[in-house]
XYZ file of C-alpha atoms in Angstrom:
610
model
C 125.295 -16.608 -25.084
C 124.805 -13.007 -24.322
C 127.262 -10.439 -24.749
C 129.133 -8.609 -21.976
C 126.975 -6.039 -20.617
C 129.018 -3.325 -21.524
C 129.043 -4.143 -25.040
C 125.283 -5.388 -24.820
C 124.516 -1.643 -23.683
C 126.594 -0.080 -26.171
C 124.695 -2.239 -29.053
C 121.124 -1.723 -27.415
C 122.024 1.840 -27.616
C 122.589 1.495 -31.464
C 119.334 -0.963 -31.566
C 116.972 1.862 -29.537
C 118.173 4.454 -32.407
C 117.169 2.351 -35.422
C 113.998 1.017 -33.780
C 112.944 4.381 -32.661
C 113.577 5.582 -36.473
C 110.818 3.167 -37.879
C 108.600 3.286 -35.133
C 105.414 5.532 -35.334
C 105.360 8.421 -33.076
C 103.710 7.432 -29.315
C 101.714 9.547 -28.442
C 102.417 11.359 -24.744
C 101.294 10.018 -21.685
C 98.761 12.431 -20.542
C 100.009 14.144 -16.696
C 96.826 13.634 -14.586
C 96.738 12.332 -11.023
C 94.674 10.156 -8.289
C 92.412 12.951 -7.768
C 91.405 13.399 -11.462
C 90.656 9.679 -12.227
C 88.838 9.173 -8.867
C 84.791 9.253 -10.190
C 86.363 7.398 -13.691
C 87.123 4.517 -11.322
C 84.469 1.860 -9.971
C 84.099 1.521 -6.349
C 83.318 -1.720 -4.916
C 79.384 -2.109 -4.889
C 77.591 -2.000 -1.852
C 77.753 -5.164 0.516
C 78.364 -6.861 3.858
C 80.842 -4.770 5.428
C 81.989 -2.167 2.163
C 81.395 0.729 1.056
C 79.044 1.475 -2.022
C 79.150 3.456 -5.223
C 81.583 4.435 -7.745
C 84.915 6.229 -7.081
C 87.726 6.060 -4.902
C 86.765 6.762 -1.374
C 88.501 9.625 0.689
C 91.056 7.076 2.386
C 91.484 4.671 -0.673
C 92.997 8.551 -2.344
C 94.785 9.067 0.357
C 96.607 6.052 -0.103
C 97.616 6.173 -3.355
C 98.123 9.743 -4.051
C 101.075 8.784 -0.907
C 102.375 5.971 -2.218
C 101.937 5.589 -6.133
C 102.657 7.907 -8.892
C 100.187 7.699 -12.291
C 100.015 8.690 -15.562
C 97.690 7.783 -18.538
C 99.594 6.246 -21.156
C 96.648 5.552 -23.055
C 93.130 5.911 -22.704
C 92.271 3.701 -19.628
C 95.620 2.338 -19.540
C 97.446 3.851 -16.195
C 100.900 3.271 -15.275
C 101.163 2.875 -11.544
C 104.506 3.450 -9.778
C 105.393 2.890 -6.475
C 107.360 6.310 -5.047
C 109.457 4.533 -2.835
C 110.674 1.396 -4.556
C 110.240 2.530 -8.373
C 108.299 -1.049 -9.205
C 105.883 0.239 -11.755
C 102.789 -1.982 -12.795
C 100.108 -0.974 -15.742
C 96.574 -1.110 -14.925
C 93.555 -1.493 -17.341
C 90.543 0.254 -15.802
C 88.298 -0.168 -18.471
C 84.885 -1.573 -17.727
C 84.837 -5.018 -19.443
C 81.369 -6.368 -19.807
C 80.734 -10.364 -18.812
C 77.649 -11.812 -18.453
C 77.735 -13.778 -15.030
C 74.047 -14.542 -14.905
C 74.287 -16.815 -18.156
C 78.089 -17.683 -17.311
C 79.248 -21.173 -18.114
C 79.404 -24.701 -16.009
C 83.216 -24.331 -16.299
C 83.752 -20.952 -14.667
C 82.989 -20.164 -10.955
C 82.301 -17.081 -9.230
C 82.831 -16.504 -5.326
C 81.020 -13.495 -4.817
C 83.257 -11.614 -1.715
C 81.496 -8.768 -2.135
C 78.215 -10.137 0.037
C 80.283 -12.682 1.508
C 80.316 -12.671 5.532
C 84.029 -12.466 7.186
C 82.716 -14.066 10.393
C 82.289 -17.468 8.661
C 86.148 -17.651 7.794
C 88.211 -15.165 9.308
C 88.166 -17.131 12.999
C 90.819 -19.486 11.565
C 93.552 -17.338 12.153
C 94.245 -15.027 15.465
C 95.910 -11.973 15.433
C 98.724 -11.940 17.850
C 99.623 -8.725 19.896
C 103.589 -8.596 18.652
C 104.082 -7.511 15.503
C 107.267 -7.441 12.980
C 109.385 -4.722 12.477
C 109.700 -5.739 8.980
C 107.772 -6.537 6.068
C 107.624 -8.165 2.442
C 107.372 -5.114 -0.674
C 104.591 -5.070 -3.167
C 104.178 -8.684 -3.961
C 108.088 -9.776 -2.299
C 107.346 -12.067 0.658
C 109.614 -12.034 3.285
C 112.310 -14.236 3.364
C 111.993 -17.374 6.202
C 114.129 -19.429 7.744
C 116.900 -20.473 10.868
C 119.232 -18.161 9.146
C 122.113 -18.514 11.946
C 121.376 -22.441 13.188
C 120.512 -21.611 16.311
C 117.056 -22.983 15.944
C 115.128 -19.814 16.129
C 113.195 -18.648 12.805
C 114.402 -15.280 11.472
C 112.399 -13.221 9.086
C 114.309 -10.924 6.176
C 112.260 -8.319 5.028
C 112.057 -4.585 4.708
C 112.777 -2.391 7.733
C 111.989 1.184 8.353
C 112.703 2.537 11.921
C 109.383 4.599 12.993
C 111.083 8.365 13.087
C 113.127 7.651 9.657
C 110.521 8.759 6.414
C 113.415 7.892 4.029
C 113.160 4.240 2.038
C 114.029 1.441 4.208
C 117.092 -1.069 4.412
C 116.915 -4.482 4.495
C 116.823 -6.077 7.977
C 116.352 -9.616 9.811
C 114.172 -9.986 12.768
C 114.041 -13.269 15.215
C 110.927 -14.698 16.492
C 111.893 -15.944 20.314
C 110.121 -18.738 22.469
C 107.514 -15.937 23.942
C 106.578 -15.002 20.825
C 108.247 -11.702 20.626
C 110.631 -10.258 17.891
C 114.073 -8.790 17.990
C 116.146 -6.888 15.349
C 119.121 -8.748 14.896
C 120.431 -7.338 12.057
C 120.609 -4.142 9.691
C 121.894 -3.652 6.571
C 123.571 -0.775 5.827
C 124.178 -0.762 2.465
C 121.770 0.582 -0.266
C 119.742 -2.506 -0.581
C 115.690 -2.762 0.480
C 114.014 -6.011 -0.117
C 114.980 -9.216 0.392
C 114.554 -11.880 -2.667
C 115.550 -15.182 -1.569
C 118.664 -17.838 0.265
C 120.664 -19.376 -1.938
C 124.280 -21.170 -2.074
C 125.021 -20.173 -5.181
C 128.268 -21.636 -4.878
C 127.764 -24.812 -3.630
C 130.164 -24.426 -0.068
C 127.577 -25.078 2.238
C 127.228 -21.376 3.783
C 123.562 -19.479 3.123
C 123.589 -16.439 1.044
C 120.720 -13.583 1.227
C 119.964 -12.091 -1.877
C 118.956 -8.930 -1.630
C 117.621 -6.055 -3.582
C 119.989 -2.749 -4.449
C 118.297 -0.486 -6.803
C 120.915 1.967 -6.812
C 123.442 0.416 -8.584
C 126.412 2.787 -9.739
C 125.023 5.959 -11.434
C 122.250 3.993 -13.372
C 120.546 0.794 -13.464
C 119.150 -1.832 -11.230
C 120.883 -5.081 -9.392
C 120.766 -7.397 -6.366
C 123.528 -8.070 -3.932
C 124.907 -11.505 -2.673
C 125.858 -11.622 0.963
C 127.054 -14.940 2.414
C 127.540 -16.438 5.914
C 130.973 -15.577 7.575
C 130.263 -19.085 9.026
C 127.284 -21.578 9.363
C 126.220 -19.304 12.679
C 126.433 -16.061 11.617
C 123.454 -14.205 9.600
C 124.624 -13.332 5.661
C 127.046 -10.368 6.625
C 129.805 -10.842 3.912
C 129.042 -9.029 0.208
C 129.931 -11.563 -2.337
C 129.004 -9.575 -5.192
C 126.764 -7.283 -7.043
C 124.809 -8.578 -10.130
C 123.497 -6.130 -12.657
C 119.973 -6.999 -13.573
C 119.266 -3.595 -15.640
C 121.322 -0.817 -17.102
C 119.315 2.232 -17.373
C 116.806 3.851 -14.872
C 113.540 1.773 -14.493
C 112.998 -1.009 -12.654
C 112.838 -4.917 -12.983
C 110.840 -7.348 -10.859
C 109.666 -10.545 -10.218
C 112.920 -12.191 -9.998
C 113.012 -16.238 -9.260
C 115.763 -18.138 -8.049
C 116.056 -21.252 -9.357
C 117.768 -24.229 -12.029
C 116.082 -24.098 -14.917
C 118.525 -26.093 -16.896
C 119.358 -28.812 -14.586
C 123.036 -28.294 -14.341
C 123.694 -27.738 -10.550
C 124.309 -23.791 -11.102
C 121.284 -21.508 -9.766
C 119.793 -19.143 -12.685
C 117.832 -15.903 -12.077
C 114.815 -15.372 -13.974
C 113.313 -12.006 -13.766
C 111.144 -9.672 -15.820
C 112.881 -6.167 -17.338
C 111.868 -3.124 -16.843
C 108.265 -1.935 -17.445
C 109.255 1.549 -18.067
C 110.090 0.966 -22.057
C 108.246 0.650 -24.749
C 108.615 -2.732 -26.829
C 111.861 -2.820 -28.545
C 114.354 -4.756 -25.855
C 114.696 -8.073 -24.266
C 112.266 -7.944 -21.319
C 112.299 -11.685 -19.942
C 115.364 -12.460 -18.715
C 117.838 -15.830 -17.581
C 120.974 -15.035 -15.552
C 123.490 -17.755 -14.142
C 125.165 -18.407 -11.499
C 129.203 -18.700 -13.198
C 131.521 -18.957 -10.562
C 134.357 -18.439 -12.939
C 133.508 -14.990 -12.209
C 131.583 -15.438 -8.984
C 128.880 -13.249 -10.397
C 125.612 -13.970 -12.188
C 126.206 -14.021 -16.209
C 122.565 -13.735 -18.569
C 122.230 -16.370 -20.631
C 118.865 -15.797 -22.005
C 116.812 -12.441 -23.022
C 113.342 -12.243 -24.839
C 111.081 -9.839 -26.166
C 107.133 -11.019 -25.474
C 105.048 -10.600 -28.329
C 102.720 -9.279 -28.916
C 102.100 -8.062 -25.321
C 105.250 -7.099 -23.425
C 104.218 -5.812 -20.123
C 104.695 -9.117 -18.032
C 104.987 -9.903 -14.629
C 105.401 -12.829 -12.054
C 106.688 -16.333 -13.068
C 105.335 -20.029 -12.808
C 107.894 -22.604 -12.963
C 107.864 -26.433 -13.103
C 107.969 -29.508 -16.051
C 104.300 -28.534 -16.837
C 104.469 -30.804 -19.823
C 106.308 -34.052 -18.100
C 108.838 -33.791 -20.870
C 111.813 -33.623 -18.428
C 112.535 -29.745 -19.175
C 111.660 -27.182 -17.253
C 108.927 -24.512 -18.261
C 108.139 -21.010 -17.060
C 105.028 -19.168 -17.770
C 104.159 -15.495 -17.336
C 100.675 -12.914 -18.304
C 100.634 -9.889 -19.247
C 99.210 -6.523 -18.603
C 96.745 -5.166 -21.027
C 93.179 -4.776 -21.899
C 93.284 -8.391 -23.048
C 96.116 -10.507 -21.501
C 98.332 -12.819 -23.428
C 99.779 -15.527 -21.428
C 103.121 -17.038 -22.522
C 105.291 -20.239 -21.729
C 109.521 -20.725 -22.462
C 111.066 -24.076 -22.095
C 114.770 -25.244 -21.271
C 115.736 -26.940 -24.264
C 119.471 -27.572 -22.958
C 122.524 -26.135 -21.357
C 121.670 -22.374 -21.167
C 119.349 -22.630 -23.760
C 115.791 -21.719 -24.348
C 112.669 -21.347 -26.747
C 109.059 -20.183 -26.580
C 106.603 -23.192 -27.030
C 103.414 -21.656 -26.080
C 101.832 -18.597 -26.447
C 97.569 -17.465 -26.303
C 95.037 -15.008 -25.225
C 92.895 -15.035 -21.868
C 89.758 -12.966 -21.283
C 91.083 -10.938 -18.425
C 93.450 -8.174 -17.781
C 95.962 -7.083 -16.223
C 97.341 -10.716 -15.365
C 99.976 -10.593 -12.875
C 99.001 -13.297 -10.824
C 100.728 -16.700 -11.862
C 101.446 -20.122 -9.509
C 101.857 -23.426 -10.278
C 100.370 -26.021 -8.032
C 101.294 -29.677 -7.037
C 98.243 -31.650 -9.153
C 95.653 -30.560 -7.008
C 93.031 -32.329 -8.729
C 94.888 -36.014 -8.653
C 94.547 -36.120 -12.165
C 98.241 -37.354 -12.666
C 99.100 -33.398 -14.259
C 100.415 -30.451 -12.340
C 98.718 -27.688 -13.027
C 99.547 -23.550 -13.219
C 97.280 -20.453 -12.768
C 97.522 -16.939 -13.984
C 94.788 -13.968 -13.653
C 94.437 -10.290 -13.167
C 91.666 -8.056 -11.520
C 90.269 -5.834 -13.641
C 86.702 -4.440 -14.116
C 83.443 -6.590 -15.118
C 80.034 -5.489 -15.441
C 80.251 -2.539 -13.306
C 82.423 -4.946 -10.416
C 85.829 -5.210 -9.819
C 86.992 -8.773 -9.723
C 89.546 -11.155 -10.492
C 89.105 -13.993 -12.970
C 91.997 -17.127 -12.725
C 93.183 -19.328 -15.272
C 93.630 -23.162 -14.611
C 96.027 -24.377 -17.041
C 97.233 -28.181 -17.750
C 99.227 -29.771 -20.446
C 97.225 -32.028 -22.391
C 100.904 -33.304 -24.381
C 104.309 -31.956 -24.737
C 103.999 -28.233 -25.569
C 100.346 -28.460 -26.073
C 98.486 -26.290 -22.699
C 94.627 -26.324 -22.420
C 92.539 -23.480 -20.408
C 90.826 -26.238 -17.908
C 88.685 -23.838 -15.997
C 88.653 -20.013 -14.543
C 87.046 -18.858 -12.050
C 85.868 -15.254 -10.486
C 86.795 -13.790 -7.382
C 83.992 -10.678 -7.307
C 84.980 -7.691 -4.939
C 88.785 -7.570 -5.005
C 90.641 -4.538 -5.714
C 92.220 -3.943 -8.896
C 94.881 -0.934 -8.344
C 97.521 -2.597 -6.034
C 100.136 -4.876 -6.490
C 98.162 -7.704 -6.300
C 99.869 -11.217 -5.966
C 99.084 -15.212 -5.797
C 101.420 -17.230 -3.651
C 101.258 -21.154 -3.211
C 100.824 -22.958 0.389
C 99.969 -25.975 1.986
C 97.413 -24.617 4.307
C 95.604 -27.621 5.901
C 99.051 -29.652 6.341
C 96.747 -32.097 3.637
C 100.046 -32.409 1.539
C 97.664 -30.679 -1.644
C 98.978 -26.832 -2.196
C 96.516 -24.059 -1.687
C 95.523 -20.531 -3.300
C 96.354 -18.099 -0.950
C 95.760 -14.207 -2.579
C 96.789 -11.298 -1.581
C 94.722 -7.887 -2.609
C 95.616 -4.418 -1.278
C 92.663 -4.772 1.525
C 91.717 -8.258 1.722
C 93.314 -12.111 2.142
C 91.498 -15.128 0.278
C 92.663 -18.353 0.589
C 90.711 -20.945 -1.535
C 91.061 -24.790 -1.139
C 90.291 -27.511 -4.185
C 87.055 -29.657 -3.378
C 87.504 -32.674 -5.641
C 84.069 -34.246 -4.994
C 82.231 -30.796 -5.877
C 85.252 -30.444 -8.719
C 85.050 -26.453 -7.588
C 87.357 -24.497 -4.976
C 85.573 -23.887 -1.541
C 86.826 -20.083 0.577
C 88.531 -21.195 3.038
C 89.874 -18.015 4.326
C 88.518 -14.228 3.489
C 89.408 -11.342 6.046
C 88.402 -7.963 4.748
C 91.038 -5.610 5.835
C 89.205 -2.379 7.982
C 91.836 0.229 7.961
C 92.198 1.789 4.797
C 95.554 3.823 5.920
C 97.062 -0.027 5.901
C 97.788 -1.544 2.258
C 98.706 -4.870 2.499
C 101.717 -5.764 -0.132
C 102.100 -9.619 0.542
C 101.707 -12.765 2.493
C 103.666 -15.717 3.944
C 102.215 -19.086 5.909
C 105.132 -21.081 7.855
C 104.886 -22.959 10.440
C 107.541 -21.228 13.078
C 106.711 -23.573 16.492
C 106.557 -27.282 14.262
C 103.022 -27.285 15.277
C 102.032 -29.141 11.536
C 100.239 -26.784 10.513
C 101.485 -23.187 9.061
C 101.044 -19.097 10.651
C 99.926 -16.405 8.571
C 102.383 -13.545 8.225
C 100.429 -10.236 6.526
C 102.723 -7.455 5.780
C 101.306 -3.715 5.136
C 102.148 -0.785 4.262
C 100.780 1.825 6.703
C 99.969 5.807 5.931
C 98.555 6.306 9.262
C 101.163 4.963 12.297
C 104.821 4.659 12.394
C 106.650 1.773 11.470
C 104.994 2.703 7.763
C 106.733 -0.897 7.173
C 105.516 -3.750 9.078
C 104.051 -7.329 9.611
C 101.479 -8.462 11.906
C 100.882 -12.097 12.945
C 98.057 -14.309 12.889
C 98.189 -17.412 14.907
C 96.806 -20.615 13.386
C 93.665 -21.477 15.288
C 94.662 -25.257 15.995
C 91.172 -25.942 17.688
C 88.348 -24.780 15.021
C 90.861 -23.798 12.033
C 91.173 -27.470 11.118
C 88.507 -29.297 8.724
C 88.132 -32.924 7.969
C 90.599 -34.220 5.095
C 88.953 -34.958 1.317
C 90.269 -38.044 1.289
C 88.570 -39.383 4.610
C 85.390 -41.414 4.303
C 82.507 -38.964 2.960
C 79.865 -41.159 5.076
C 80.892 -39.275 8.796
C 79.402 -36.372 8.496
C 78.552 -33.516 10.839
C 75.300 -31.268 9.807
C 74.023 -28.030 10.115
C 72.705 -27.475 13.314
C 68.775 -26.458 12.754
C 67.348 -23.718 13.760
C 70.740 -21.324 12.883
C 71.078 -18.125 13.682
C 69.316 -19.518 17.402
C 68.587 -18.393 20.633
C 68.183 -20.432 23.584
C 68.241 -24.028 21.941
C 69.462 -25.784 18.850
C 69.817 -29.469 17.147
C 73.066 -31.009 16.055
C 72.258 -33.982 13.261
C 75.669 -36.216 12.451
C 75.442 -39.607 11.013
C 77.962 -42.779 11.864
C 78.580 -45.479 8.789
C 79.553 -47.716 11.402
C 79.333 -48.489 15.540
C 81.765 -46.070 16.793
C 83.208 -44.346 19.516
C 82.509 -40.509 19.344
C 83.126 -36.693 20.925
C 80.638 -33.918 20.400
C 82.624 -30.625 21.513
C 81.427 -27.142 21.471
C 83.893 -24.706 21.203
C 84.462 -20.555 21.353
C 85.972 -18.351 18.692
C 89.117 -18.077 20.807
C 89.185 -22.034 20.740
C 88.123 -22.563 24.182
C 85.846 -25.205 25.075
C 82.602 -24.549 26.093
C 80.600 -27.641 26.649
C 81.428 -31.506 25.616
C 78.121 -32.659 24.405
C 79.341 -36.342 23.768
C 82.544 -37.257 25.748
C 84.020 -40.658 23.663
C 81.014 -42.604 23.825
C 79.821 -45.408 21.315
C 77.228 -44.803 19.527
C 74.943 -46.776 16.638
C 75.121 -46.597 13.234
C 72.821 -44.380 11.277
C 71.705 -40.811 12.042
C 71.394 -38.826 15.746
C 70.640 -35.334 16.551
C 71.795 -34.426 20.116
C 70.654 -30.738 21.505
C 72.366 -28.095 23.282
C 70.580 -25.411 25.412
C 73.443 -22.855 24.675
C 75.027 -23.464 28.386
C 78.421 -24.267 29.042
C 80.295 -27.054 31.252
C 78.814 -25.586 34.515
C 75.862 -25.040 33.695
C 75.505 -21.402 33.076
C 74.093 -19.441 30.079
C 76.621 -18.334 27.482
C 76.290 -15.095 25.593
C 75.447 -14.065 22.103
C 78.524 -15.139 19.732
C 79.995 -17.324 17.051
C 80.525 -21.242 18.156
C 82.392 -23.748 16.456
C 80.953 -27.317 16.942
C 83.668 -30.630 16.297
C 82.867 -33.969 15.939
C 85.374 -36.538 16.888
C 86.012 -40.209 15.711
C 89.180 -41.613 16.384
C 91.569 -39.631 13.578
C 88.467 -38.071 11.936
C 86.917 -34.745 12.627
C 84.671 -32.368 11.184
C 83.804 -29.147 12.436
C 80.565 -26.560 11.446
C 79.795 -23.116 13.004
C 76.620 -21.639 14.495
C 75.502 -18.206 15.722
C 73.813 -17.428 18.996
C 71.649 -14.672 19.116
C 70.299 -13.882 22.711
């Protein structure tokens, strides 16, 4: 059990005084700033659509000299702190060499640097409306009917455009014409949104929601619960303490990790400290006290700075595990399991060849191999490129963990708050990798047959004044398949705090299952890039009924090639003169092709150059 918190602070106190008194004397972080590290830091090399050479660029400065502190707190270790919300990350910007032209069969690299944004970034369409909220450094917004009246709200950060000050937590409503309303304001001192919850079991929603000013000192969230099951969360239940001093904690997960009905906390403590205190934490709901209480407080070892939590029976045992990576020139990555009522014990601890690894998920068995699986990475420096390298880790018995594969994602940034979140993205019931990097999205699939993951999604973000701090996917109109929420911070034009949305593109955005028959296949149409002509080969197992469809990047049709006629088995190649329905030439552009067989579909792009 842990102690009170006001006699837990009173004995850190004594604990800080006779660590300190062994402790060898830490050396100073050294004051310097963005513009002094900007030629020690690598630039993204020079590709399709990015800028070359090493450095920050003039915007990329601009951006973080605005909105993150730094100091050296050793050499080529910088802590990064965000001005507005305190969160505070430590970055590795050392130059790690790997040797990707001799790199093994078990590790993959998707080079984004060269990669072309035209071939994926059609599958989503920005809408014109945007959010007057947003998720915070790696918090997602909160989503849901939060009032019953079958409308989806969003909870997230709001800043009004003439206010500079931090923001206030706020709900927005998404109506039938695809416009958004403020609905509600907080006006307390609490920013960002964590999760919904009935922590008390009486059937009203409660938003929990960040307040980093609690009292004189110290860091908490605050409980508000419906005044009834159609009003938003407008009554404070309670304030719960994550933190006593100044600093900042993070990464906090709702959730029962013991099994006993009562919702627990787990979060990660401050990163402002050096390694002498708990800094993995378990709080629990108690509603003798109708508070949370902690039950559970670790120090990592040997590598303390930790962020971001994966949590799930990894092992099949029947208790729950969580795993976490830490922040450092080589990254440790680290795994607790529940072990009974309130109680529980480190079972797996090793080293991965990355750094900074802050990004951590757990996934559904994507593989089919009968074992869920979990991922944590970091971006960091390789060989001259930033890049991130992922862990794939499975249980191969109880307690025992195995390092199945990692792959390479080269061209992503390494300085922001970058974050892996978990959706379903093709409705296929397997969970995808969706990433989120301060100037680019990547969403990678699992391709069983190829046993590799293919890029889905990649969208290079242009504007540089526009960091973008996390991502949600829901499906707000029941369509089956989910929207793409991006929210951003923005230097450049007021609201600073905002989300835009991207419309699921229900016409060319969906590809053929893994699980259908591998025999109906659609080619590559021949010659590609073209210009007045080309050939589109497909091959039937079977006598069958078909549609050949050609189809804009908006997702309207062009021309239908084949209109549900039965054709042979074997292979056929039908041509298209790049015209549409009516006859007339179409211009120069990306076109999405679909063939159609009863349930099955597969759809291929082609350019037209005229």
């Amino acid at each position: 059990m842990f102690l009170d918190p006001e006699v837990f602070t009173m004995q850190r106190t004594i604990l800080l005084a006779a660590v300190f008194s062994f402790l060898p004397p830490f050396l100073p972080a050294q004051p310097t700033s963005w513009e002094a590290l900007a030629n020690r830091i690598l630039g993204i090399p020079k590709g399709a659509g990015h800028s070359s050479g090493t450095g920050l660029t003039e915007q990329r400065l601009r951006h973080l000299a605005q909105s993150y502190t730094v100091e050296e707190v050793e050499p080529n270790l910088l802590k990064v702190t965000h001005k507005e919300t305190g969160l505070v990350r430590y970055v590795d910007i050392t130059d790690h060499w790997f040797d990707f032209d001799n790199s093994p069969p078990d590790i993959q690299v998707i080079d984004l640097i060269n990669a072309d944004t035209s071939l994926y970034n059609w599958k989503y369409i920005r809408q014109q409306n945007i959010l007057l909220v947003g998720g915070r450094i790696g918090y997602p917004m909160v989503i849901g009917d939060f009032n019953n009246n079958g409308k989806i709200d969003f909870a997230g950060v709001y800043k009004i455009p003439i206010n500079t000050d931090i923001g206030q937590a706020g709900i927005v409503e998404l109506q039938s014409d695809s416009t958004f309303v403020v609905n509600k304001v907080y006006q307390d001192t609490v920013i960002i949104p964590y999760a919904l919850t009935d922590v008390n079991n009486n059937g009203l929603l409660e938003l929990n929601i960040s307040n980093p000013l609690f009292e004189v000192a110290g860091q908490g969230f605050t409980n508000y619960e419906q005044s009834h099951p159609d009003s938003y969360p407008n009554v404070r239940q309670f304030t719960h303490r994550t933190w006593e001093f100044a600093g900042q904690v993070g990464s906090e997960t709702f959730t029962d990790l013991d099994n006993d009905m009562y919702i627990d906390v787990l979060y990660k403590g401050t990163d402002s400290t050096v390694q002498c205190c708990p800094q993995v934490f378990v709080a629990e709901y108690d509603p003798s006290v109708n508070n949370f209480v902690r039950r559970f407080g670790v120090i990592p070892f040997p590598d303390w700075r930790v962020s971001g939590f994966s949590v799930g029976d990894f092992d099949g045992d029947g208790f729950t595990e969580f795993a976490t990576g830490s922040g450092a020139s080589f990254s440790h990555v680290y795994i607790w399991e529940n072990t009974g009522d309130d109680s529980y014990s480190q079972v797996y601890v090793d080293t991965m060849t990355t750094a900074n690894a802050y990004m951590t998920a757990a996934t559904n068995d994507i593989d089919g191999n009968g074992r869920g699986e979990f991922f944590i990475g970091g971006s960091a420096f390789y060989s001259g490129i930033p890049a991130s390298r992922i862990y794939w880790f499975e249980a191969t018995g109880n307690n025992t963990y195995e390092k199945v594969r990692s792959f390479f994602l080269w061209g992503t940034d390494v300085l922001g708050f970058t974050e892996l979140f978990i959706y379903d993205v093709n409705s296929d019931g397997i969970d995808d990798l969706v990433f989120s990097f301060s100037f680019s999205i990547v969403i990678l699939t699992w391709n069983n047959a190829a046993q590799q993951f293919d890029l889905f999604y990649y969208d290079w973000w242009e504007n540089l004044n526009q960091e973008i701090h996390s991502i949600n996917m829901y499906d707000v109109f029941n369509r089956g398949y989910p929207d793409l929420f991006v929210s951003i911070d923005d230097i450049g034009i007021a609201p600073r705090v905002k989300s835009f949305y991207y419309k699921f593109n229900s016409i060319t955005g969906i590809e053929i299952p893994s699980n259908l028959p591998e025999d109906f296949h659609l080619a590559q149409n021949y010659p590609n890039p073209f210009n007045s002509g080309t050939n589109i080969p497909f091959y039937l197992p079977g006598q069958e009924s078909i549609s050949l469809e050609v189809y804009d990047i908006t997702g309207k049709e062009v021309i239908r090639l084949i209109d549900n006629r039965g054709y042979t088995p074997g292979e056929h190649t039908i041509q298209w003169n790049a015209t549409n329905n009516h006859g007339k030439e179409v211009s120069s552009g990306i076109y999405l092709y679909v063939l159609k067989a009863g349930a099955r579909r597969e759809v291929r792009k082609m350019l037209l150059i005229r």
